[in-house]
mmCIF file of C-alpha atoms in Angstrom:
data_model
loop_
_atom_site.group_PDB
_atom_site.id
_atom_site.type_symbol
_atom_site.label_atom_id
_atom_site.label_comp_id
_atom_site.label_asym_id
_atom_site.label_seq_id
_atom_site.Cartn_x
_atom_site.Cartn_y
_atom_site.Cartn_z
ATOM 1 C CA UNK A 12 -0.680 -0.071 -33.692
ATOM 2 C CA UNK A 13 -2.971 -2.003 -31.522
ATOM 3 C CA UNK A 14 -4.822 -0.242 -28.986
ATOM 4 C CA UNK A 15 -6.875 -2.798 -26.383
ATOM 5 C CA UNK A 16 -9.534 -0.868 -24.469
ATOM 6 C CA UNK A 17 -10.548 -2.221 -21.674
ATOM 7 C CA UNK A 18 -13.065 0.520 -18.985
ATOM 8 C CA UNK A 19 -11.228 2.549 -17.147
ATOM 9 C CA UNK A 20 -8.224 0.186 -16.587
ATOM 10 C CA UNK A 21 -4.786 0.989 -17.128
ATOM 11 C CA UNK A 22 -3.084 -2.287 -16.353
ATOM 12 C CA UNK A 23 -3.789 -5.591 -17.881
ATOM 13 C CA UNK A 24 -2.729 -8.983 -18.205
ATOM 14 C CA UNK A 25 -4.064 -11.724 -20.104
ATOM 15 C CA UNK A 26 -3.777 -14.820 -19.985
ATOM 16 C CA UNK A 27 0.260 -14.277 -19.312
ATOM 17 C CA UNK A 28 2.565 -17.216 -19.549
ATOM 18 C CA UNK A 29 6.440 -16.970 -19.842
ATOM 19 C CA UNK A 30 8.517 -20.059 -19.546
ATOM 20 C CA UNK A 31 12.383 -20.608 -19.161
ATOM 21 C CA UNK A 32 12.931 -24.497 -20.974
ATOM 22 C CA UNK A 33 10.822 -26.141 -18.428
ATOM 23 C CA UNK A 34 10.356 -23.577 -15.374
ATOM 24 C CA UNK A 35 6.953 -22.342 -15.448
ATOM 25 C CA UNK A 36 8.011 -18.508 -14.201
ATOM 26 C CA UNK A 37 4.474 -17.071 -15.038
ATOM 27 C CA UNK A 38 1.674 -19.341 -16.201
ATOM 28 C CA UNK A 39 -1.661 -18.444 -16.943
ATOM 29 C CA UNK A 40 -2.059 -15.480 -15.221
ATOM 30 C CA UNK A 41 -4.671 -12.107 -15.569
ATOM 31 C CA UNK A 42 -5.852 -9.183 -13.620
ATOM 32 C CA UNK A 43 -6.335 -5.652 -13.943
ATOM 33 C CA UNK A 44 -5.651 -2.466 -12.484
ATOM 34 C CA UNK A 45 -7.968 0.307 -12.518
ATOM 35 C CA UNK A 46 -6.786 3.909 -13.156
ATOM 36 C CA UNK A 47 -5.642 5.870 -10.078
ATOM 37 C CA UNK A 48 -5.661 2.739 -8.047
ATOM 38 C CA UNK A 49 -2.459 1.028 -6.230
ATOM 39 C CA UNK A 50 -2.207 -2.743 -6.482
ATOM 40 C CA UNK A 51 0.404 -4.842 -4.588
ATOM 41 C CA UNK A 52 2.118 -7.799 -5.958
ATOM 42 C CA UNK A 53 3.319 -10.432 -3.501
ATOM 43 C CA UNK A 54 4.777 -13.541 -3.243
ATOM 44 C CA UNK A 55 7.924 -15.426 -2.245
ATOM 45 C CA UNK A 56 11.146 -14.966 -3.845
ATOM 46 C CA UNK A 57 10.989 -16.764 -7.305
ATOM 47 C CA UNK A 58 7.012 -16.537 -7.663
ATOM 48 C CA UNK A 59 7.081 -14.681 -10.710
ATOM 49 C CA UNK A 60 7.032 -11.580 -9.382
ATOM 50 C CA UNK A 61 9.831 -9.751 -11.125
ATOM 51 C CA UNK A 62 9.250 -11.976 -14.345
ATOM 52 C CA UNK A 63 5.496 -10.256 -15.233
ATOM 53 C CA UNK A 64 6.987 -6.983 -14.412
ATOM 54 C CA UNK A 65 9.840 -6.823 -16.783
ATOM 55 C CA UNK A 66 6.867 -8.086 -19.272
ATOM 56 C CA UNK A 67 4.674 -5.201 -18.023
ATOM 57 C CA UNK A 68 7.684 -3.023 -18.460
ATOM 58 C CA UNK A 69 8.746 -4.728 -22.128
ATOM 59 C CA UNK A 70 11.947 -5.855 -20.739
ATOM 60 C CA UNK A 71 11.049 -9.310 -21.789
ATOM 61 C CA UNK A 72 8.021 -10.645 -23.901
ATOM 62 C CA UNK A 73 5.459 -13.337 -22.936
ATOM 63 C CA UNK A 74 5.614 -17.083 -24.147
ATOM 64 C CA UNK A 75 1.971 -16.420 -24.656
ATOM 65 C CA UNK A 76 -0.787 -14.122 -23.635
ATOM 66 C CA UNK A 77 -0.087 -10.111 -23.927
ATOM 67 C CA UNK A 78 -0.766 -7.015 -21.496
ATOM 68 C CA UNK A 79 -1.519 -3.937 -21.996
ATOM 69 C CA UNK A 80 -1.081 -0.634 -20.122
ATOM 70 C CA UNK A 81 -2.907 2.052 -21.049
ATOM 71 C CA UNK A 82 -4.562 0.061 -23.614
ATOM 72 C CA UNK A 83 -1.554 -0.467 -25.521
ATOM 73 C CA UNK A 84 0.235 -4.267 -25.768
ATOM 74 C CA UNK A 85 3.281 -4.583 -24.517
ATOM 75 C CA UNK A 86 3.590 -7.329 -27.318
ATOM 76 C CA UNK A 87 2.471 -4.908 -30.325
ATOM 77 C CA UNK A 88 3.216 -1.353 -28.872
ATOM 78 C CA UNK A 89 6.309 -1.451 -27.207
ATOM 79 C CA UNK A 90 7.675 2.319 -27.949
ATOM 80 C CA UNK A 91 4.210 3.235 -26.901
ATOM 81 C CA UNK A 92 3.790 1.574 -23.521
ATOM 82 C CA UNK A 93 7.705 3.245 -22.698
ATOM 83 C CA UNK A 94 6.284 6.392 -23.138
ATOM 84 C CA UNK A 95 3.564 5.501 -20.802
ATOM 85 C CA UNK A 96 5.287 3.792 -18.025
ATOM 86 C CA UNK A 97 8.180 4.256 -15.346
ATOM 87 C CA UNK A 98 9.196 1.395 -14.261
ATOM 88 C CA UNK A 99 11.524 1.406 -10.717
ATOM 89 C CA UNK A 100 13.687 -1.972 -10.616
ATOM 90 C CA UNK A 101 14.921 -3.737 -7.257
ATOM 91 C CA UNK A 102 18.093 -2.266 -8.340
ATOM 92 C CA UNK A 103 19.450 0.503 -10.718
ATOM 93 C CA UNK A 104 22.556 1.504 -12.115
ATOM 94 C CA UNK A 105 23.914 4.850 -11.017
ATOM 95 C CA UNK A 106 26.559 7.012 -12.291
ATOM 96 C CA UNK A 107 29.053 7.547 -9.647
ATOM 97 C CA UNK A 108 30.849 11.090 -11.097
ATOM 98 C CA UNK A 109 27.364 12.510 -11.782
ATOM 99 C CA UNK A 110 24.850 14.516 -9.217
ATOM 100 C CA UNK A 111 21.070 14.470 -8.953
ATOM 101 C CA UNK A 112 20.402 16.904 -11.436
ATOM 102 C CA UNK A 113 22.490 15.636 -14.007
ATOM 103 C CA UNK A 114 20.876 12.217 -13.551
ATOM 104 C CA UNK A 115 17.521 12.811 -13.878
ATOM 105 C CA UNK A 116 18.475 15.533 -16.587
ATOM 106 C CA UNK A 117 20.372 12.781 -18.630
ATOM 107 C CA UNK A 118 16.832 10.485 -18.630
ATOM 108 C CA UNK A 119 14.632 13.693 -19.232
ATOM 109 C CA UNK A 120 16.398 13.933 -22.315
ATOM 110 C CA UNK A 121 16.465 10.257 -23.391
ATOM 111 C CA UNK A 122 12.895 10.599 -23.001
ATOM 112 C CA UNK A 123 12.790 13.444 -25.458
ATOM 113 C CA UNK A 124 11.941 16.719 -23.197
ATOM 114 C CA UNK A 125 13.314 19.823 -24.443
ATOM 115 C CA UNK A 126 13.535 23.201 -23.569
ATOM 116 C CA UNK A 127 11.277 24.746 -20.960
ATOM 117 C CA UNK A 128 9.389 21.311 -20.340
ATOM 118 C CA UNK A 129 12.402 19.660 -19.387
ATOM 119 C CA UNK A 130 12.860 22.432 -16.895
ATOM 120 C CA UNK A 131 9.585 21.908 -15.585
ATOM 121 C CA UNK A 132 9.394 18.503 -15.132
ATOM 122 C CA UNK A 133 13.080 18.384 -13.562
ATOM 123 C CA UNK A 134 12.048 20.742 -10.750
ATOM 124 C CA UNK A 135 8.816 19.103 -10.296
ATOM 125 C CA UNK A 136 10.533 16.021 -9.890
ATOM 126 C CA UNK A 137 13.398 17.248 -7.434
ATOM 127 C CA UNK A 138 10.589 19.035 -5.180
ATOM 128 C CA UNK A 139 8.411 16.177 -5.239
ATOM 129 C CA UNK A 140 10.443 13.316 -4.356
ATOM 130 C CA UNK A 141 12.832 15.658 -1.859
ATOM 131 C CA UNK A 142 15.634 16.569 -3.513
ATOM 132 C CA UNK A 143 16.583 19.683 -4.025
ATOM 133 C CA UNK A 144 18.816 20.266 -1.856
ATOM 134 C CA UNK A 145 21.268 17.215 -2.763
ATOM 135 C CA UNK A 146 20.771 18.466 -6.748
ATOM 136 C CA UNK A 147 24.328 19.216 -6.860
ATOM 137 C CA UNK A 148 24.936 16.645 -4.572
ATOM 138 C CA UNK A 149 27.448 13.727 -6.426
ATOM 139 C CA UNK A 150 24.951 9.990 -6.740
ATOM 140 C CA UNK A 151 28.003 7.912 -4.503
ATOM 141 C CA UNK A 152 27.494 10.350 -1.665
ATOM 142 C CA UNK A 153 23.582 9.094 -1.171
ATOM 143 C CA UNK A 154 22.484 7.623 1.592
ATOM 144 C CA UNK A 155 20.207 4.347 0.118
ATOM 145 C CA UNK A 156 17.158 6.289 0.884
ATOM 146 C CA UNK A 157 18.305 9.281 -0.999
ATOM 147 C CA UNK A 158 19.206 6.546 -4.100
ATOM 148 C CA UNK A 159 15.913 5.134 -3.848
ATOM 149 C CA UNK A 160 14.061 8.531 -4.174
ATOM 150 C CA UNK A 161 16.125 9.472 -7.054
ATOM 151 C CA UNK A 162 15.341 6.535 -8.760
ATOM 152 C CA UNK A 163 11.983 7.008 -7.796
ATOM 153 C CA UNK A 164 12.168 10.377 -9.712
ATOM 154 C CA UNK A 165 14.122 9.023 -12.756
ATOM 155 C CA UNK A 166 11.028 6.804 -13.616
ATOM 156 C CA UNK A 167 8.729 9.847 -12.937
ATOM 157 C CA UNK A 168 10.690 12.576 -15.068
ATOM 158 C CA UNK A 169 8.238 11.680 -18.442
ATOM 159 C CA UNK A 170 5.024 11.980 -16.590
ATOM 160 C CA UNK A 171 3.868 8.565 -16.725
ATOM 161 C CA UNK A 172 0.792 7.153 -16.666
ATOM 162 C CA UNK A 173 1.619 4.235 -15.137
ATOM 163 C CA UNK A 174 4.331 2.898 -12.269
ATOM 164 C CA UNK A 175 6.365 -0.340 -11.568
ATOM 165 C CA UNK A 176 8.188 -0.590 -8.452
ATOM 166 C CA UNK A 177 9.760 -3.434 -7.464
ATOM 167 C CA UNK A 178 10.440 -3.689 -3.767
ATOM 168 C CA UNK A 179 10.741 0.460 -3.519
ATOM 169 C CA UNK A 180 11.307 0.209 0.011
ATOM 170 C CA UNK A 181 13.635 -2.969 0.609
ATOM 171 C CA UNK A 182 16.962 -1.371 2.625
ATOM 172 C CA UNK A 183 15.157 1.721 3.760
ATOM 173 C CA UNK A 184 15.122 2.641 7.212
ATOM 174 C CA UNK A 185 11.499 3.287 9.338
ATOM 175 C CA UNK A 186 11.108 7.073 8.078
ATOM 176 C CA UNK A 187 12.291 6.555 4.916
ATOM 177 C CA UNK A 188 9.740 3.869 4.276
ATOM 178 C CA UNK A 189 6.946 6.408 5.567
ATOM 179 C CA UNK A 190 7.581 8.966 3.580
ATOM 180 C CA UNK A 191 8.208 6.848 0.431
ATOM 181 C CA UNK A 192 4.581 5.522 0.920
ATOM 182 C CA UNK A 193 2.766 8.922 1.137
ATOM 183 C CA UNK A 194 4.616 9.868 -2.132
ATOM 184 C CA UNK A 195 3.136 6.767 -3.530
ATOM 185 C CA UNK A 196 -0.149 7.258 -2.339
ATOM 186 C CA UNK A 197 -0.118 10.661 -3.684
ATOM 187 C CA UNK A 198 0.781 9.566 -6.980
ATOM 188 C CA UNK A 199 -2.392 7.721 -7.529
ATOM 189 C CA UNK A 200 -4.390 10.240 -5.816
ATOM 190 C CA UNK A 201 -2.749 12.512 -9.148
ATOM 191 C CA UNK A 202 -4.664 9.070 -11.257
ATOM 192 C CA UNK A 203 -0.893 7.328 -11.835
ATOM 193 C CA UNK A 204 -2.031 3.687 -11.473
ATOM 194 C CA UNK A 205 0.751 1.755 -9.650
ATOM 195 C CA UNK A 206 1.958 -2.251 -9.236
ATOM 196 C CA UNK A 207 4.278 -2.330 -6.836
ATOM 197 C CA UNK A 208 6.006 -5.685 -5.263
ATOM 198 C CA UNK A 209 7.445 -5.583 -1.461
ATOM 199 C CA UNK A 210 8.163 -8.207 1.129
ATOM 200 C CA UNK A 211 6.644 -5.447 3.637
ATOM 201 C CA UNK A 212 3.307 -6.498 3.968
ATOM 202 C CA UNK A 213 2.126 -4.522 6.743
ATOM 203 C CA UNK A 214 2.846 -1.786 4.661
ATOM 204 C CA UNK A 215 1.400 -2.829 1.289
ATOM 205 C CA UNK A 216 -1.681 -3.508 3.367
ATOM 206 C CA UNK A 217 -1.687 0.410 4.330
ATOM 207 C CA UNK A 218 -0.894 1.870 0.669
ATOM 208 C CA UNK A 219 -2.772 -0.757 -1.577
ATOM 209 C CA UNK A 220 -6.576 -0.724 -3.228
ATOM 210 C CA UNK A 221 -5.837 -4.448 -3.818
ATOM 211 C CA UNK A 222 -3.287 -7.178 -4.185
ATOM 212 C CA UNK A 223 -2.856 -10.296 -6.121
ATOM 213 C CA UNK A 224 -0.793 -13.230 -4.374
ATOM 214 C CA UNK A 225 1.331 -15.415 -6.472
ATOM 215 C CA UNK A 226 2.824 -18.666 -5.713
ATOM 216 C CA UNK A 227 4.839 -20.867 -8.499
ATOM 217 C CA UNK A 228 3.942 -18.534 -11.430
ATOM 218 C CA UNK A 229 0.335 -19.104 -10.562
ATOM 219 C CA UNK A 230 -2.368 -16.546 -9.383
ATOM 220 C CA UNK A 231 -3.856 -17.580 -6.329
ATOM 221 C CA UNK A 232 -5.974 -14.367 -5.312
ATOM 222 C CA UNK A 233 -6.620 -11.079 -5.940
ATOM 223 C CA UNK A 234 -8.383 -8.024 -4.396
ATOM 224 C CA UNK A 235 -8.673 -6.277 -0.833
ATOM 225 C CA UNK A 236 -7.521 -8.204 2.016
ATOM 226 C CA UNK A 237 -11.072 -8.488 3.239
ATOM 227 C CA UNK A 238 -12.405 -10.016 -0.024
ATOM 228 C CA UNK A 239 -9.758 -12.528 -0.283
ATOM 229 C CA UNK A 240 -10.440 -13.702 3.296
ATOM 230 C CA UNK A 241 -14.453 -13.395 2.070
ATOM 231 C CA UNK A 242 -13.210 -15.591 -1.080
ATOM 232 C CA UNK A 243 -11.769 -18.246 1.301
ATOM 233 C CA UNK A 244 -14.856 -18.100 3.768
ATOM 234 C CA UNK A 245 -12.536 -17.306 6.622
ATOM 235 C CA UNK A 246 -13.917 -15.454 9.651
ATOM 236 C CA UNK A 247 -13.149 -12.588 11.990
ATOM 237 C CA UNK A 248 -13.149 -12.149 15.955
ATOM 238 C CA UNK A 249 -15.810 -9.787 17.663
ATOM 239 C CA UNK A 250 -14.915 -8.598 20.850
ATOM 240 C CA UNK A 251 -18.348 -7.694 22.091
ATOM 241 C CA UNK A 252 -18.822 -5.901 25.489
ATOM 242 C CA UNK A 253 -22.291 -6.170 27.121
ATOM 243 C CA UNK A 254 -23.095 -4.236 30.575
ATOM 244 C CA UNK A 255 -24.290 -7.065 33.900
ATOM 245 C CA UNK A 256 -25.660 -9.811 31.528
ATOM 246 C CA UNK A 257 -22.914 -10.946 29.171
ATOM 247 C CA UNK A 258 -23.092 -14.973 30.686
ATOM 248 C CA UNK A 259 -27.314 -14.511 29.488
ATOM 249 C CA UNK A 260 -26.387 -13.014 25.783
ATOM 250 C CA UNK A 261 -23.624 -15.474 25.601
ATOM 251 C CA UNK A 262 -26.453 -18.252 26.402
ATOM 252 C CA UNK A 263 -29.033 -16.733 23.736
ATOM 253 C CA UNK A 264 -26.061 -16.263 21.158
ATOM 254 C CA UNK A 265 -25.319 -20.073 21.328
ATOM 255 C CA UNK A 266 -28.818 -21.558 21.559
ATOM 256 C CA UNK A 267 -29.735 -19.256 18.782
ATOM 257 C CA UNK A 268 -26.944 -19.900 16.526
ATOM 258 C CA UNK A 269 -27.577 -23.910 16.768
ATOM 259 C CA UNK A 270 -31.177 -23.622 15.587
ATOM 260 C CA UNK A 271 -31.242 -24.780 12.062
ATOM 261 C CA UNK A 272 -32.531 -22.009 9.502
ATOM 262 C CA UNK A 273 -32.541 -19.496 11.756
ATOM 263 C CA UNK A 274 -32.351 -16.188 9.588
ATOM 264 C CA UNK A 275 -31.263 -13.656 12.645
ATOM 265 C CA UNK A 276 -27.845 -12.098 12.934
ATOM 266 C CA UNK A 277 -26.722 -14.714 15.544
ATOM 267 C CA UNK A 278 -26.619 -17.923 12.871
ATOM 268 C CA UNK A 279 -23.469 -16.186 11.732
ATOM 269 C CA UNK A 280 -21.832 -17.026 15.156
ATOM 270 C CA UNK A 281 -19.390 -19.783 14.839
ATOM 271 C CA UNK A 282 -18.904 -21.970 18.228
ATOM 272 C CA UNK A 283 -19.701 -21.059 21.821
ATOM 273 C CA UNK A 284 -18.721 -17.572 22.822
ATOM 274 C CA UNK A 285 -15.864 -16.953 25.234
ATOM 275 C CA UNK A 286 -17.296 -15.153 28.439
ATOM 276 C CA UNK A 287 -14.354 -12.560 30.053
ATOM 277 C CA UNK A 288 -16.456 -10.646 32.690
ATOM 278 C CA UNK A 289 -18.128 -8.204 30.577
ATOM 279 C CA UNK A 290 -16.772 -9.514 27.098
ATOM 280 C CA UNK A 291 -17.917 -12.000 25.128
ATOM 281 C CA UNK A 292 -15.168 -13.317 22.051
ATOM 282 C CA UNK A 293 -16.605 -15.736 19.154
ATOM 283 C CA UNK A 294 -15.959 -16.270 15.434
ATOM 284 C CA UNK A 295 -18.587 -14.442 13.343
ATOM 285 C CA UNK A 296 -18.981 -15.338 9.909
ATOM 286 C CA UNK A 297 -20.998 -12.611 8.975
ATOM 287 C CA UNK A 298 -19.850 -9.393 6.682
ATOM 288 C CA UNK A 299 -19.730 -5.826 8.606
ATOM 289 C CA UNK A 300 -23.640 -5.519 7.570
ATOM 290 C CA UNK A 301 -24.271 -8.495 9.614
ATOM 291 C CA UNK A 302 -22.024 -7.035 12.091
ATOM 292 C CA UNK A 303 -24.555 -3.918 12.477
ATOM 293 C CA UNK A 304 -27.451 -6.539 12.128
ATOM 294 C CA UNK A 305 -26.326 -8.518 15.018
ATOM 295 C CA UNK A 306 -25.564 -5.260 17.452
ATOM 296 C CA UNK A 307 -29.111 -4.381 16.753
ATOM 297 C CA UNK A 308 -30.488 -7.868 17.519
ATOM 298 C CA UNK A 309 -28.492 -7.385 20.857
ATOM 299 C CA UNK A 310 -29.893 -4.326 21.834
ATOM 300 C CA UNK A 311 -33.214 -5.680 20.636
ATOM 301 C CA UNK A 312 -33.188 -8.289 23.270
ATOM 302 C CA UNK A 313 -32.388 -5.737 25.729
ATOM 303 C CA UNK A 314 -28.816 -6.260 26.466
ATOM 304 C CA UNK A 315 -26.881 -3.006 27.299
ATOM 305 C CA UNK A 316 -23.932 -3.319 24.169
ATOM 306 C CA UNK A 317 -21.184 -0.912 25.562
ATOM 307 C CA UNK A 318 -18.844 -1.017 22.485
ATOM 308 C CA UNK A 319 -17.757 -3.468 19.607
ATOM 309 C CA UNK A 320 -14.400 -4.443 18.027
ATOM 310 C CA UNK A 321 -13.600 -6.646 15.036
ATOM 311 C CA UNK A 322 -10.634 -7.981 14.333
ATOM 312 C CA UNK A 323 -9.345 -9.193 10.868
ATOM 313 C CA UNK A 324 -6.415 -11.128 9.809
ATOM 314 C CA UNK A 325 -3.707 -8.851 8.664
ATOM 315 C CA UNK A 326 -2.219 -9.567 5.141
ATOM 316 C CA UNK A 327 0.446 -11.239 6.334
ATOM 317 C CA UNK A 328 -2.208 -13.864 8.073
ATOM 318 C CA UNK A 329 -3.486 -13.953 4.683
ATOM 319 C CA UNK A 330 -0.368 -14.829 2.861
ATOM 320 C CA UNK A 331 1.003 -17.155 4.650
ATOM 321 C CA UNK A 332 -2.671 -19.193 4.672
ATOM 322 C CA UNK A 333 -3.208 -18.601 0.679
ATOM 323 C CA UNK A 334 0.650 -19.626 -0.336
ATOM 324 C CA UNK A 335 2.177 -22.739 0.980
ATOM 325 C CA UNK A 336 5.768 -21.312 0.741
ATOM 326 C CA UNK A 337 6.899 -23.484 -2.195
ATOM 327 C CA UNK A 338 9.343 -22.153 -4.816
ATOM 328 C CA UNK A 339 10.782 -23.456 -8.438
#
């Protein structure tokens, strides 16, 4: 047995390659996932995606490299990573004679649960993901949002420490998506760390801690949205509204961003502001602390700041500047 400890995370690769003759589907890549956190996985179809998962999930092994989750390897520990891990595909196989309770009953038991545990866990896992009352209820007379929560409970019947779902919510309607993302937020509130993969960025941008984007197999950044764009020096828009003398701060804002060293807040303001009666619109480069820094300075020089908004690129804006939508 070979146990890799690694702090308090609960998902790691390292140094992960897996290669099909000459297609490079994952090549060289690592990150980690901290315990109770959600991390989101995206990437165009054919990145690699689906590839480091069914590693994760030993459904496949690595050309090289290993991962581990809960510090055991997927490569060395198999048996114990499956007791560790529920992993949700993009899609499942279903038994069409059987109901709900049978299902999940059938994989309680594969998992080993017996007796009054198994009874436990079952109705935990029918309450939970909102089934009850379709127990009895045969799996071909689901709606797809129905299917997805019951798959959603089949990899959750063993208790695992760790989830992989792989585009969850692709087919669901609006509400279905909704509620499927507070049930995954409120696994990792319970300390389940989970990798999940979507095409629904807006959403992963709502549910996720972090995200790695991959591109070709490849790794091209990881962590919030608003470290990436911080990693790839991009800026955000203030919208800053100043009271009678907006055309005079937009005037000091310029002259004092052009002096060279100047340490105040304003050297982090990128090009001439954009005057709109009482709002002023520029690039900042700053962080939010030089955000507060530069509000101050404002009010400093006696300008009357009524209110402030920032606006960031959404992870979509990110995506689509990070990859440059090639596939293999």
């Amino acid at each position: 047995m070979n146990v890799h400890t690694s702090g308090s995370d609960c998902i790691e690769l390292r140094r992960l390659y897996r290669y099909f003759g000459k297609t490079k589907a994952v090549h060289d890549i690592s990150f980690s996932v901290p315990r109770g956190h959600v991390f989101g996985y995206i990437g165009p179809n054919g990145a690699g995606k689906t590839t480091s998962m069914r590693i994760l999930s030993t459904l496949d092994l690595p050309s090289y490299g290993d991962a581990f989750v809960d510090g055991f390897s997927v490569v060395n520990d198999p048996e114990l990573v499956r007791r560790r891990l529920g992993f949700m595909p993009d899609s499942f196989g279903t038994y069409r004679d059987v109901n709900c309770e049978e299902y999940l009953d059938f994989f309680a038991r594969a998992y080993g649960l017996v007796g009054r545990e198994r009874t436990q866990r079952l109705k935990w896992v029918l309450e939970f993901t909102g089934t009850v009352g379709m127990k009895d209820k045969p799996i071909r007379g689901l709606s797809k949002g129905m299917k997805q929560r019951l798959c959603l409970g089949r990899a959750l019947v063993h208790d695992p420490a760790v989830m992989i779902l792989d585009e969850p919510a692709a087919g669901l309607d609006p509400r279905a998506r909704i509620q499927l993302r507070k049930m995954i937020r409120e696994l990792a509130d319970r300390g389940k760390t989970i990798l999940i993969s979507s095409h629904i960025l807006t959403e992963l941008a709502e549910m996720c801690d972090a995200v790695g984007i991959i591109e070709q197999g490849q790794l091209l950044a990881t962590g919030s949205v608003d470290e990436i764009q911080l990693q790839r020096n991009q800026t955000r828009e203030l919208t800053v509204r100043i009271l009678e003398r907006a055309l005079d701060a937009a005037a000091l804002l310029t002259s004092t961003s052009e002096q060279e060293g100047c340490a105040s807040p304003a050297s982090h303001v990128l090009g001439e502001p954009i005057v709109d009666g009482e709002l002023l619109r520029f690039a900042f480069a700053g962080d939010v602390r030089d955000q507060a820094d530069l509000v101050a300075w404002l009010i400093d020089k006696n300008f009357a700041v009524a209110e402030i908004a920032s606006h960031r690129k959404s992870l979509e804006d990110v995506f689509l500047q990070v990859t440059e939508g090639l596939v293999q």
